[in-house]
mmCIF file of C-alpha atoms in Angstrom:
data_model
loop_
_atom_site.group_PDB
_atom_site.id
_atom_site.type_symbol
_atom_site.label_atom_id
_atom_site.label_comp_id
_atom_site.label_asym_id
_atom_site.label_seq_id
_atom_site.Cartn_x
_atom_site.Cartn_y
_atom_site.Cartn_z
ATOM 1 C CA MET A 19 -184.165 72.103 -27.911
ATOM 2 C CA TYR A 20 -185.405 73.370 -31.314
ATOM 3 C CA ARG A 21 -188.247 75.316 -29.630
ATOM 4 C CA HIS A 22 -185.757 76.929 -27.288
ATOM 5 C CA PHE A 23 -182.923 77.782 -29.706
ATOM 6 C CA GLY A 24 -184.696 77.827 -33.129
ATOM 7 C CA ASP A 25 -182.143 77.842 -35.963
ATOM 8 C CA GLU A 26 -179.346 79.002 -33.630
ATOM 9 C CA VAL A 27 -178.659 75.293 -32.866
ATOM 10 C CA MET A 28 -179.368 72.765 -35.590
ATOM 11 C CA MET A 29 -178.963 68.979 -35.402
ATOM 12 C CA HIS A 30 -176.846 66.959 -37.839
ATOM 13 C CA LEU A 31 -177.883 63.296 -37.816
ATOM 14 C CA GLU A 32 -175.952 60.343 -39.326
ATOM 15 C CA PHE A 33 -177.186 56.834 -39.597
ATOM 16 C CA LEU A 34 -174.531 54.098 -39.410
ATOM 17 C CA ARG A 35 -174.037 50.435 -38.586
ATOM 18 C CA ALA A 36 -172.341 49.470 -35.339
ATOM 19 C CA ASP A 37 -171.785 45.813 -34.501
ATOM 20 C CA GLY A 38 -174.274 44.952 -37.284
ATOM 21 C CA ALA A 39 -177.042 47.092 -35.908
ATOM 22 C CA LEU A 40 -178.324 50.354 -37.493
ATOM 23 C CA THR A 41 -177.940 53.310 -35.168
ATOM 24 C CA CYS A 42 -178.185 57.069 -35.320
ATOM 25 C CA SER A 43 -175.526 59.488 -34.180
ATOM 26 C CA GLY A 44 -175.871 63.256 -34.177
ATOM 27 C CA LEU A 45 -174.179 66.449 -33.226
ATOM 28 C CA GLN A 46 -175.327 70.002 -32.617
ATOM 29 C CA VAL A 47 -174.259 72.652 -35.156
ATOM 30 C CA VAL A 48 -174.221 75.972 -33.296
ATOM 31 C CA ARG A 49 -174.259 79.348 -35.006
ATOM 32 C CA TYR A 50 -171.283 80.890 -33.210
ATOM 33 C CA THR A 51 -171.581 84.475 -32.065
ATOM 34 C CA ASP A 52 -169.221 84.664 -29.086
ATOM 35 C CA GLU A 53 -167.727 82.511 -26.375
ATOM 36 C CA GLN A 54 -170.169 83.533 -23.647
ATOM 37 C CA ARG A 55 -173.207 82.528 -25.807
ATOM 38 C CA LEU A 56 -171.517 79.254 -26.846
ATOM 39 C CA ASN A 57 -170.903 78.360 -23.154
ATOM 40 C CA ALA A 58 -174.520 79.207 -22.283
ATOM 41 C CA ILE A 59 -175.820 76.961 -25.062
ATOM 42 C CA ILE A 60 -173.556 74.144 -23.909
ATOM 43 C CA GLN A 61 -174.590 74.551 -20.368
ATOM 44 C CA PHE A 62 -178.288 74.610 -21.203
ATOM 45 C CA HIS A 63 -177.851 71.313 -23.056
ATOM 46 C CA ARG A 64 -176.012 69.700 -20.172
ATOM 47 C CA ASP A 65 -178.523 71.040 -17.612
ATOM 48 C CA HIS A 66 -181.167 69.178 -19.596
ATOM 49 C CA GLY A 67 -179.322 65.929 -19.842
ATOM 50 C CA VAL A 68 -178.180 66.323 -23.454
ATOM 51 C CA HIS A 69 -174.555 65.578 -24.254
ATOM 52 C CA ILE A 70 -172.876 68.316 -26.238
ATOM 53 C CA ALA A 71 -169.148 68.617 -26.935
ATOM 54 C CA ASN A 72 -167.190 71.777 -27.159
ATOM 55 C CA PRO A 73 -164.798 71.691 -30.091
ATOM 56 C CA HIS A 74 -163.269 75.063 -29.125
ATOM 57 C CA VAL A 75 -161.209 73.724 -26.229
ATOM 58 C CA TYR A 76 -158.059 71.611 -26.300
ATOM 59 C CA THR A 77 -158.469 68.853 -23.673
ATOM 60 C CA LEU A 78 -160.732 65.895 -23.923
ATOM 61 C CA GLU A 79 -162.156 66.627 -20.458
ATOM 62 C CA GLU A 80 -163.150 70.102 -21.406
ATOM 63 C CA GLY A 81 -164.424 69.189 -24.822
ATOM 64 C CA GLY A 82 -167.274 66.988 -23.777
ATOM 65 C CA LYS A 83 -166.091 63.953 -21.958
ATOM 66 C CA LEU A 84 -165.928 65.857 -18.722
ATOM 67 C CA GLU A 85 -164.101 62.779 -17.356
ATOM 68 C CA VAL A 86 -161.742 60.509 -19.280
ATOM 69 C CA ASP A 87 -162.969 56.914 -19.327
ATOM 70 C CA PRO A 88 -160.511 54.829 -17.235
ATOM 71 C CA ARG A 89 -160.277 52.398 -20.232
ATOM 72 C CA GLN A 90 -159.035 55.153 -22.434
ATOM 73 C CA LEU A 91 -156.462 56.225 -19.895
ATOM 74 C CA ALA A 92 -155.372 52.557 -19.487
ATOM 75 C CA MET A 93 -155.033 52.247 -23.305
ATOM 76 C CA LYS A 94 -152.900 55.396 -23.397
ATOM 77 C CA ARG A 95 -150.699 53.964 -20.695
ATOM 78 C CA ARG A 96 -150.315 50.798 -22.721
ATOM 79 C CA LEU A 97 -149.834 52.280 -26.235
ATOM 80 C CA ASP A 98 -148.056 55.571 -25.400
ATOM 81 C CA PRO A 99 -146.268 55.031 -22.079
ATOM 82 C CA ALA A 100 -143.952 58.015 -22.668
ATOM 83 C CA GLY A 101 -146.877 60.338 -23.467
ATOM 84 C CA LEU A 102 -145.462 61.327 -26.824
ATOM 85 C CA LEU A 103 -148.767 61.311 -28.785
ATOM 86 C CA ASN A 104 -150.969 64.425 -28.421
ATOM 87 C CA PRO A 105 -149.110 65.867 -25.409
ATOM 88 C CA GLY A 106 -151.339 67.984 -23.205
ATOM 89 C CA LYS A 107 -154.565 66.582 -24.735
ATOM 90 C CA MET A 108 -155.649 64.659 -21.589
ATOM 91 C CA ARG A 109 -155.537 66.541 -18.254
ATOM 92 C CA SER A 110 -155.986 63.233 -16.479
ATOM 93 C CA TRP A 111 -152.769 61.903 -18.097
ATOM 94 C CA GLU A 112 -150.883 65.030 -17.118
ATOM 95 C CA GLU A 113 -152.227 64.868 -13.491
ATOM 96 C CA GLU A 114 -151.180 61.182 -13.239
ATOM 97 C CA ALA A 115 -147.674 62.018 -14.511
ATOM 98 C CA VAL A 116 -147.268 64.697 -11.822
ATOM 99 C CA ALA A 117 -148.539 62.429 -9.005
#
């Protein structure tokens, strides 16, 4: 990716412990120019099997999850049955409420 984008897309890496094991997590830091270029960068990553989230959208599905994990939806049903927390943040929650 670096050879393709140069310093337009930089990687931020963090090392942390998860369940006692050392792991690495990272995220892309994109030099924003306009929405069209941002979407092209995101699509290029996804086309090459690299997960990249879009923090410039409102719903979880659009941001990077693309689909909400059924376990996450089940947890929301259990902990927020009236849908009062972060309304409109999960399209799948809204679609379920309409059905």
